[in-house]
Amino acid sequence: MQSTAKFDQEVDVLVVGSGAGAMTAAVAAKAEGAANVLVVEKSDVYGGTSAMSGGGIWIPNSHYARAEGVNDSAEEALTYLKAVIGDEVSEERLKAYVDKAPEMLEYMANNSKVKFETVPYSDYYPEKPGGKEGHRTHQPAPMNAGKLGKEFDLLREQPSQVKVMGKFTMTMKEGRAFLTQAKGWMFTLFLMVLRYYADIPGRLKGSRSRRLTMGNALSGQLRWSMLERNIDLWLKSPMTELIEENGVVVGAIVDHDGSPVRIKAKRGVIIGAGGFEHNQVMREQYLPQPTSSEWSGSQENNTGDGILASEKVGADKALMEHAWWAPSVRIPGWERPFIIFAERSLPGLVIVNKAGKRFANEAAPYLESGLAFYTANTPEAPTVPSHVVFDATFRHKFPFGPIVPGYTMPDGRLSKRIWKVLKKADTIEELAGLIDVDASALAETVSKNNDYAKTGVDLDFHRGESYYDRYYGDANNTPNPCIAPIAKPPFYAIPIHPGDIGTKGGVCTDVNGSALREDGSVISGLYVIGNTAASVMGSKYPGAGSTIGPAMTFGYLAAKHMTSGDRVSDGLKQAASKQSSSTVEPA
């Protein structure tokens, strides 16, 4: 948009979105000397999809890991990323990430309230060159919501699936212990319940736990940091358009309090407003088919606004056919689907297509597991939806998405809505009829699974061979922690879809987060991060936290770049020379 009209408001830095990347950029920009930073958020709550997530970040060779004696290096991390991602992303961007991500993490530890700790969470492809079996993924340290004051009520809540019994908040470490029923998990649960009810002031205010963990802890720490630095946050204020003058983005139009506000951003605009997973038109335009926003586990405001606005000012796009795939279970009438991150590794289940056959390793990383629904889909054996099949032993012992273990909630107490999709039968053949798959094929699939449970070797898809597969398996189940017989009636089946936790495609950017045109030139004044940008991870998912880690890192780099003299040398000088009569004020 070309415009020389007056502005209603002026700031140094305008940040669009309030996820982890956006708030990191805001905090870093203020810390680096930006006098006036404004964050605008489309929703009536802040935190974006980050607040709903596990809050993990994938950062190799961090100061947290080094403090624990972990042996890692930037060279190993780059080797690993190149082995996983290939040539989908330039080595320059990959190197920028492995070099600058640890720097960002230490910077935030020293300049904000954001604190992390490493977890022994395996890389998703630990057998690849440079891969590690833990301590590249970090979880945010828990925090007390009292630090946020009234802002706690405006923090986007976590979905029930990342809370124990939909009420008690847990860390990533605690979540693994509960899921796999590791030694000491009952005592951990006891302490969690005790802590919750001992918070008398919190219980007087409501049922929401004031012990913030996972994505709520990260978003809470970032908002706390913003409050300390007097960074304004406007809720219910979507950006509708970027303002461009002579090839330079100088601000944006934001709907605020029912009126359009023209905001001048002297140092630039940073867009971290999520992907397009809840824009059904864009899904059908770019993603594999069939596709539905109802299968997505992200928050509903991610409708591609930042991508579309950037495209209007000449930004190039890439990776638009890719998403952060993750299988999901949709219960009719429930607000959002359950993303099946880890339960697929538990022993005693198979996932079958409409032909009654397995088509992938159930325990694979969730991006690969979700993508398999499309790569294996054929007219003869459709995979959308497929079905998860398990028996009474699994049902009694383990959770699966919306279905809590039978020992705590027997069948008679499950929601009627769950029974609209969950099928139950006394025999495998009867179950096959209920889910409309070939009975003999399903029986053969279950029989093969039971044979593999005896030998511990999955001859078809190698389930349980990778260290990652076994990370969420049941260590007490031998010889393979990911495979157990499906033999005890009744038998169950529930449909599962190729869901996602966001899209990967978006605006092309450089190592500073600057938006790029198709010819590779920089769009001065415009920075794009998070899922609004084409992912530095390409089409892959190297490890837990590969979404938020890059969002925070490139948010930090964008803030550093726009508040430094580099911004001028990288393109603003040339733009300024073309607009001697413009109202734009170079940094």
XYZ file of C-alpha atoms in Angstrom:
587
model
C 0.000 0.000 0.000
C 1.392 3.375 -0.998
C 0.401 6.230 1.313
C 1.572 9.623 2.503
C -1.404 10.267 4.806
C -0.905 11.234 8.419
C -0.619 8.695 11.190
C -2.793 8.474 14.288
C -0.026 7.131 16.495
C 3.720 6.680 16.379
C 5.887 4.001 18.002
C 9.439 2.822 17.574
C 8.492 -0.840 17.056
C 5.123 -2.401 16.264
C 4.760 -6.129 16.994
C 1.787 -8.023 15.549
C 0.757 -11.077 17.565
C 1.379 -12.137 21.161
C 2.837 -15.621 20.910
C 6.260 -16.474 22.306
C 8.136 -15.158 19.280
C 6.236 -11.878 19.201
C 6.591 -11.170 22.911
C 10.287 -12.114 22.825
C 10.768 -9.604 20.008
C 8.959 -6.917 22.003
C 11.022 -7.497 25.144
C 14.300 -7.593 23.200
C 13.453 -4.448 21.227
C 12.738 -2.522 24.415
C 15.872 -3.886 26.078
C 17.904 -2.777 23.042
C 16.751 0.803 23.323
C 13.455 1.109 21.468
C 11.680 3.850 23.405
C 8.126 2.837 22.550
C 7.103 -0.741 21.703
C 3.495 -1.710 21.028
C 2.152 -5.262 20.750
C -1.226 -5.746 19.046
C -3.214 -8.975 19.351
C -6.250 -10.035 17.336
C -7.775 -12.130 20.125
C -9.292 -11.050 23.434
C -6.553 -13.009 25.247
C -2.780 -13.094 24.783
C -0.287 -15.899 24.331
C -1.323 -17.236 20.932
C -0.821 -20.898 20.187
C 2.341 -20.775 22.330
C 0.220 -20.460 25.487
C -1.647 -23.666 24.579
C 1.475 -25.637 23.763
C 3.975 -27.640 25.768
C 6.124 -24.510 25.785
C 9.243 -26.440 24.815
C 12.010 -24.954 22.706
C 14.630 -26.859 20.704
C 17.943 -25.086 21.327
C 21.239 -26.969 20.860
C 24.338 -26.268 22.954
C 22.599 -23.929 25.400
C 24.160 -22.460 28.534
C 21.596 -24.451 30.533
C 22.824 -27.702 28.974
C 26.486 -26.777 29.390
C 25.878 -26.053 33.070
C 24.686 -29.657 33.435
C 27.746 -31.024 31.687
C 25.929 -31.926 28.467
C 28.279 -32.500 25.550
C 26.982 -30.634 22.496
C 28.224 -28.130 19.936
C 27.025 -25.859 17.159
C 28.895 -28.048 14.673
C 27.040 -31.192 15.773
C 23.725 -29.360 15.687
C 24.340 -28.048 12.168
C 25.345 -31.524 11.020
C 22.115 -32.875 12.487
C 19.900 -30.226 10.906
C 21.492 -30.726 7.502
C 21.035 -34.500 7.828
C 17.339 -34.092 8.708
C 16.334 -31.116 6.555
C 18.630 -31.584 3.565
C 18.775 -28.706 1.114
C 15.259 -27.374 1.747
C 16.725 -24.494 3.766
C 19.938 -22.580 3.071
C 22.929 -23.470 5.215
C 23.190 -19.766 6.041
C 19.833 -19.786 7.804
C 20.492 -23.096 9.541
C 23.852 -21.842 10.774
C 22.268 -18.598 11.955
C 19.842 -20.645 14.015
C 22.336 -22.974 15.691
C 24.665 -20.038 16.412
C 22.087 -17.509 17.588
C 19.479 -19.656 19.367
C 21.740 -20.291 22.403
C 22.624 -16.591 22.383
C 18.927 -15.675 22.468
C 18.286 -18.055 25.347
C 21.090 -16.615 27.456
C 20.062 -13.068 26.531
C 16.505 -13.676 27.725
C 17.778 -15.282 30.925
C 19.770 -12.105 31.620
C 17.269 -9.511 30.381
C 13.843 -10.887 31.208
C 11.876 -13.127 33.556
C 12.073 -16.019 31.095
C 13.776 -19.081 32.560
C 14.169 -22.553 31.087
C 15.648 -25.900 32.040
C 16.798 -28.752 29.838
C 14.892 -32.022 29.670
C 16.109 -35.458 28.544
C 13.745 -35.311 25.580
C 15.222 -37.063 22.577
C 15.743 -35.403 19.212
C 13.152 -36.830 16.848
C 15.833 -38.496 14.701
C 18.574 -39.248 17.250
C 20.206 -41.847 15.010
C 20.988 -39.208 12.379
C 24.517 -37.717 12.359
C 24.771 -35.130 15.102
C 21.548 -36.319 16.776
C 21.210 -36.395 20.557
C 19.120 -38.408 23.003
C 18.289 -35.396 25.155
C 18.923 -31.894 26.498
C 18.372 -29.892 23.330
C 14.725 -29.493 24.227
C 14.074 -27.083 27.112
C 10.947 -26.543 29.190
C 9.978 -23.216 30.788
C 10.367 -23.126 34.544
C 6.981 -23.071 36.338
C 5.838 -19.679 37.600
C 3.218 -18.335 39.988
C 0.427 -16.535 38.188
C 0.303 -13.993 41.007
C 3.225 -12.236 39.283
C 0.818 -11.243 36.513
C -1.846 -9.622 38.657
C -4.992 -8.949 36.629
C -3.168 -9.966 33.449
C -3.495 -13.608 34.507
C -7.171 -13.532 33.577
C -6.204 -12.456 30.043
C -3.682 -15.264 29.492
C -4.979 -17.839 27.021
C -5.792 -21.042 28.899
C -4.188 -24.377 28.202
C -6.366 -27.080 26.637
C -7.430 -29.802 29.019
C -5.224 -32.404 27.333
C -2.058 -30.820 28.759
C -3.471 -30.871 32.291
C -3.960 -33.858 34.569
C -7.684 -34.607 34.891
C -8.258 -31.322 33.073
C -7.308 -29.383 36.211
C -3.759 -29.907 37.495
C -0.980 -28.274 35.484
C 2.132 -30.312 34.730
C 5.602 -29.857 33.307
C 6.910 -31.787 30.315
C 8.871 -34.058 32.669
C 5.795 -34.743 34.788
C 3.712 -35.397 31.688
C 6.077 -38.107 30.513
C 6.017 -39.756 33.940
C 2.211 -39.807 34.009
C 1.829 -41.084 30.464
C 4.341 -43.911 30.806
C 3.553 -44.539 34.499
C 7.227 -44.279 35.363
C 8.488 -45.006 38.853
C 7.279 -42.419 41.381
C 4.484 -41.024 39.214
C 1.819 -41.527 41.891
C 3.818 -39.519 44.423
C 4.311 -36.761 41.842
C 0.564 -36.683 41.317
C -0.033 -36.527 45.066
C 2.265 -33.494 45.374
C 0.539 -31.841 42.427
C -2.919 -32.258 43.949
C -1.672 -31.115 47.339
C -0.075 -28.009 45.841
C -3.268 -27.168 43.964
C -5.596 -27.357 46.968
C -3.099 -25.725 49.306
C -3.332 -22.580 47.196
C -6.283 -21.220 49.179
C -6.221 -17.716 47.599
C -6.214 -19.297 44.164
C -9.084 -21.666 44.963
C -11.136 -18.754 46.315
C -10.727 -17.037 42.951
C -11.588 -20.059 40.816
C -10.580 -23.504 39.602
C -7.767 -22.396 37.295
C -4.388 -23.380 38.677
C -2.035 -20.528 39.480
C 0.951 -22.822 39.017
C 1.751 -21.990 35.406
C 3.609 -24.635 33.421
C 4.378 -25.448 29.797
C 3.148 -22.812 27.343
C 1.311 -20.867 30.012
C 4.554 -20.524 31.984
C 6.425 -19.260 28.929
C 3.695 -16.811 27.927
C 3.304 -15.721 31.538
C 7.019 -15.065 31.944
C 7.098 -13.060 28.725
C 4.076 -10.974 29.687
C 5.621 -10.397 33.132
C 8.752 -9.185 31.345
C 6.670 -6.839 29.181
C 4.943 -5.406 32.249
C 8.308 -4.724 33.865
C 9.422 -2.794 30.783
C 6.104 -0.949 30.330
C 5.390 -2.481 26.933
C 1.806 -1.853 25.858
C -0.433 -4.688 24.703
C -3.653 -4.067 22.785
C -6.092 -6.968 22.744
C -8.966 -7.326 20.272
C -6.836 -5.289 17.858
C -6.187 -7.115 14.580
C -3.794 -5.699 12.020
C -5.676 -5.255 8.762
C -3.036 -3.797 6.475
C 0.609 -2.808 6.246
C 1.464 0.763 5.281
C 4.176 1.049 2.654
C 5.886 4.142 1.280
C 8.336 3.888 -1.606
C 9.123 0.253 -0.935
C 9.522 0.657 2.814
C 7.033 -0.660 5.372
C 6.504 2.274 7.720
C 3.570 1.063 9.806
C 0.241 -0.689 9.814
C -3.491 -0.160 10.165
C -4.902 -1.769 13.292
C -8.550 -2.046 14.290
C -8.675 -0.846 17.883
C -11.728 0.054 19.976
C -13.899 -0.259 16.903
C -11.913 2.136 14.727
C -8.977 1.815 12.298
C -5.791 3.287 13.787
C -2.888 4.179 11.492
C 0.291 3.391 13.436
C 3.688 4.595 12.301
C 6.545 2.251 13.276
C 9.798 4.205 13.010
C 12.086 1.201 13.302
C 9.829 -1.363 11.725
C 6.985 -3.855 12.040
C 7.487 -7.415 13.304
C 4.738 -9.877 12.384
C 4.449 -13.011 14.509
C 0.753 -13.701 14.020
C 0.701 -17.449 13.390
C -0.004 -19.459 10.271
C -3.126 -20.076 8.189
C -4.399 -23.347 9.632
C -7.793 -21.884 10.517
C -8.339 -20.357 7.092
C -10.191 -23.107 5.244
C -9.836 -21.341 1.882
C -6.048 -21.195 2.225
C -5.935 -24.788 3.467
C -7.722 -25.940 0.338
C -5.498 -23.767 -1.823
C -2.176 -24.989 -0.436
C -2.358 -28.106 1.766
C -2.815 -31.769 0.785
C -6.412 -32.914 0.527
C -8.702 -33.679 2.229
C -8.089 -30.994 4.824
C -10.074 -29.317 7.577
C -9.432 -26.604 10.126
C -11.488 -28.731 12.525
C -8.560 -31.141 12.758
C -6.118 -28.422 13.843
C -5.060 -28.132 17.475
C -3.969 -24.501 17.267
C -6.034 -21.511 18.310
C -8.733 -20.244 15.975
C -7.287 -16.789 15.238
C -4.511 -18.158 13.033
C -6.080 -17.334 9.685
C -3.062 -16.208 7.680
C -3.575 -12.471 8.192
C 0.145 -11.718 8.466
C 0.998 -13.784 5.389
C -1.678 -12.113 3.286
C -0.719 -8.607 4.425
C 2.964 -9.285 3.687
C 2.120 -10.699 0.274
C 0.363 -7.425 -0.594
C 3.602 -5.491 -0.089
C 5.584 -7.894 -2.281
C 6.767 -10.629 0.087
C 7.633 -14.009 -1.386
C 6.294 -17.236 0.140
C 7.604 -20.788 0.539
C 6.690 -24.177 2.070
C 2.979 -23.394 1.763
C 2.082 -27.059 1.252
C 3.565 -28.044 4.615
C 2.272 -28.036 8.185
C 3.420 -29.085 11.641
C 1.445 -32.293 11.179
C 0.159 -34.247 14.156
C -2.621 -36.878 14.251
C -5.763 -35.640 15.974
C -8.948 -37.067 17.421
C -12.076 -34.970 16.997
C -14.995 -35.334 19.416
C -18.244 -33.823 18.081
C -19.318 -30.778 20.046
C -15.945 -30.242 21.743
C -14.152 -26.962 21.134
C -10.973 -28.420 19.641
C -9.519 -31.800 18.750
C -7.083 -33.745 20.867
C -3.623 -33.821 19.320
C -2.079 -37.263 19.750
C 1.534 -36.351 20.441
C 2.851 -39.260 22.483
C 0.163 -41.845 23.172
C 0.915 -43.539 19.842
C 4.158 -44.880 21.372
C 2.331 -46.795 24.084
C 2.121 -50.575 23.640
C -1.158 -52.233 22.736
C -2.542 -50.252 19.796
C -2.397 -50.085 16.012
C -3.558 -47.433 13.557
C -5.290 -48.866 10.488
C -6.632 -47.442 7.231
C -9.999 -48.164 5.645
C -8.553 -51.429 4.318
C -7.881 -52.555 7.895
C -4.103 -52.376 7.513
C -1.322 -50.445 9.195
C 0.397 -47.870 6.970
C 3.118 -46.343 9.166
C 5.065 -46.622 12.396
C 2.573 -45.539 15.063
C 5.351 -44.330 17.379
C 7.061 -42.107 14.809
C 7.498 -38.369 15.486
C 4.118 -36.711 15.173
C 4.968 -34.736 12.043
C 5.879 -37.945 10.229
C 2.900 -39.746 11.702
C 0.504 -37.023 10.552
C 2.097 -36.687 7.117
C 1.800 -40.452 6.591
C -1.967 -40.055 6.360
C -1.365 -38.252 3.077
C 1.657 -40.076 1.681
C 0.006 -43.471 2.223
C -3.459 -42.410 1.068
C -4.780 -44.294 -1.985
C -8.233 -44.796 -3.511
C -7.977 -48.501 -2.683
C -6.952 -47.901 0.946
C -8.048 -44.438 2.133
C -6.341 -43.166 5.279
C -8.496 -40.120 6.083
C -9.835 -40.912 8.549
C -8.059 -43.954 9.914
C -8.815 -45.752 13.182
C -6.851 -46.446 16.340
C -7.565 -49.976 17.558
C -6.807 -51.185 21.101
C -8.065 -53.681 23.663
C -9.326 -53.764 27.243
C -5.800 -53.960 28.670
C -4.758 -50.740 26.969
C -8.080 -49.099 27.810
C -7.656 -49.926 31.498
C -4.044 -48.838 31.793
C -3.344 -45.890 29.491
C -4.870 -42.593 28.361
C -5.508 -41.877 24.711
C -6.454 -38.355 23.708
C -9.852 -37.622 25.258
C -10.096 -41.086 26.822
C -8.621 -41.275 30.312
C -7.465 -44.663 31.702
C -10.233 -47.078 32.598
C -8.987 -47.547 36.138
C -9.913 -43.910 36.831
C -12.884 -43.607 34.474
C -14.593 -46.815 33.342
C -16.640 -46.962 30.153
C -19.870 -46.090 31.912
C -18.496 -42.721 32.975
C -17.117 -41.610 29.611
C -18.846 -38.667 27.970
C -21.739 -39.462 25.648
C -19.989 -37.309 23.060
C -16.982 -39.648 23.107
C -19.283 -42.595 22.439
C -20.464 -40.886 19.264
C -17.106 -41.822 17.709
C -15.639 -44.483 20.022
C -16.684 -48.003 19.001
C -16.611 -51.091 21.221
C -17.071 -54.777 20.400
C -16.445 -58.211 21.861
C -14.482 -59.427 18.838
C -12.143 -57.907 16.281
C -14.434 -59.017 13.482
C -17.421 -57.280 15.081
C -15.321 -54.151 15.613
C -14.332 -54.193 11.935
C -18.003 -54.057 10.993
C -18.606 -51.072 13.269
C -15.824 -49.058 11.631
C -16.496 -50.344 8.108
C -13.194 -52.065 7.396
C -12.484 -55.538 6.054
C -12.800 -57.974 8.968
C -10.238 -60.503 7.747
C -7.685 -57.751 7.037
C -8.126 -56.214 10.490
C -7.857 -59.623 12.140
C -4.646 -60.301 10.220
C -3.235 -56.884 11.244
C -3.957 -57.555 14.909
C -2.496 -61.063 14.640
C 0.745 -59.701 13.160
C 0.931 -57.075 15.906
C 0.587 -59.811 18.508
C 3.390 -61.793 16.871
C 5.599 -58.684 16.896
C 4.808 -58.226 20.583
C 6.361 -61.619 21.273
C 9.520 -61.029 19.257
C 9.828 -57.302 19.907
C 10.512 -56.736 16.201
C 8.092 -54.871 13.909
C 8.959 -56.292 10.508
C 6.667 -53.861 8.703
C 7.421 -50.395 10.095
C 10.166 -50.878 12.730
C 8.125 -49.504 15.624
C 10.209 -49.198 18.769
C 13.606 -49.362 17.078
C 14.364 -45.651 17.436
C 15.287 -44.204 20.804
C 12.626 -41.562 20.155
C 9.937 -44.252 19.717
C 10.851 -45.733 23.079
C 10.958 -42.373 24.887
C 7.179 -42.472 25.412
C 6.888 -46.247 25.466
C 6.259 -48.358 28.543
C 9.665 -49.383 29.906
C 8.008 -52.211 31.844
C 6.718 -53.790 28.638
C 9.196 -56.220 27.127
C 10.803 -56.992 24.779
C 9.585 -53.841 22.976
C 8.178 -50.929 25.039
C 6.023 -49.847 22.089
C 4.352 -53.164 21.161
C 1.966 -55.271 23.237
C -0.728 -57.790 22.309
C -4.207 -56.618 21.361
C -5.955 -59.657 22.735
C -8.254 -58.977 25.662
C -11.898 -58.105 24.861
C -13.666 -55.801 24.597
C -11.921 -54.135 21.695
C -12.122 -50.439 20.861
C -11.634 -48.175 17.845
C -11.679 -44.401 17.469
C -11.218 -42.353 14.271
C -8.044 -40.328 13.847
C -7.268 -37.586 11.312
C -4.184 -35.852 9.876
C -4.287 -32.879 12.210
C -1.729 -30.161 12.829
C -0.497 -27.667 15.393
C 0.055 -24.963 12.783
C 1.186 -24.427 9.219
C 4.837 -24.224 8.150
C 4.548 -22.132 5.019
C 4.795 -18.384 4.979
C 6.911 -15.373 4.156
C 10.490 -15.887 3.006
C 12.966 -14.218 5.366
C 16.705 -13.736 5.797
C 18.915 -14.449 8.793
C 17.621 -11.336 10.564
C 13.958 -12.148 10.044
C 13.615 -9.472 7.333
C 10.916 -10.222 4.760
C 12.175 -10.926 1.247
C 10.777 -10.297 -2.204
C 10.836 -12.936 -4.924
C 14.149 -11.537 -6.223
C 15.693 -11.954 -2.765
C 15.775 -8.257 -1.914
C 14.808 -7.093 1.573
C 11.487 -5.361 2.241
C 12.831 -2.663 4.526
C 10.916 -2.163 7.745
C 9.157 -5.555 7.662
C 10.197 -8.534 9.777
C 8.300 -11.822 9.876
C 8.760 -14.608 12.445
C 7.142 -17.758 13.792
C 4.573 -19.579 11.699
C 3.930 -16.433 9.664
C 7.364 -17.079 8.118
C 8.515 -20.044 6.079
C 10.044 -22.372 8.658
C 13.807 -22.571 9.099
C 13.160 -26.270 9.747
C 11.869 -26.778 6.214
C 9.306 -29.554 5.983
C 10.832 -31.444 8.922
C 10.571 -31.447 12.734
C 14.045 -32.065 14.229
C 12.963 -32.062 17.864
C 10.402 -30.943 20.425
C 10.288 -27.157 20.420
C 11.246 -26.672 16.759
C 8.360 -24.243 16.376
C 8.770 -21.952 19.383
C 12.589 -22.078 19.447
C 12.949 -20.476 15.992
C 10.070 -18.067 16.661
C 11.839 -16.702 19.740
C 15.264 -16.735 18.096
C 14.282 -14.830 14.964
C 12.096 -12.517 17.046
C 15.207 -11.708 19.050
C 17.314 -11.285 15.907
C 14.703 -9.053 14.291
C 14.593 -6.846 17.377
C 18.382 -6.617 17.519
C 18.614 -5.827 13.810
C 15.938 -3.127 13.717
C 17.431 -1.347 16.721
C 20.967 -1.376 15.305
C 22.746 0.403 12.496
C 22.671 -2.812 10.462
C 19.100 -2.067 9.494
C 20.264 0.942 7.487
C 23.101 -0.891 5.765
C 20.813 -3.779 4.825
C 18.542 -1.742 2.657
C 17.119 1.336 4.302
C 19.766 3.672 2.881
C 18.788 2.785 -0.641
C 15.114 3.082 0.159
C 15.627 6.407 1.889
C 17.419 7.838 -1.125
C 14.340 7.128 -3.208
C 12.018 8.972 -0.893
C 13.666 12.249 0.026
C 10.238 13.857 0.243
C 8.693 11.020 2.271
C 7.536 11.209 5.860
C 9.443 8.045 6.770
C 12.063 8.532 9.467
C 15.039 6.150 9.055
C 16.340 4.586 12.238
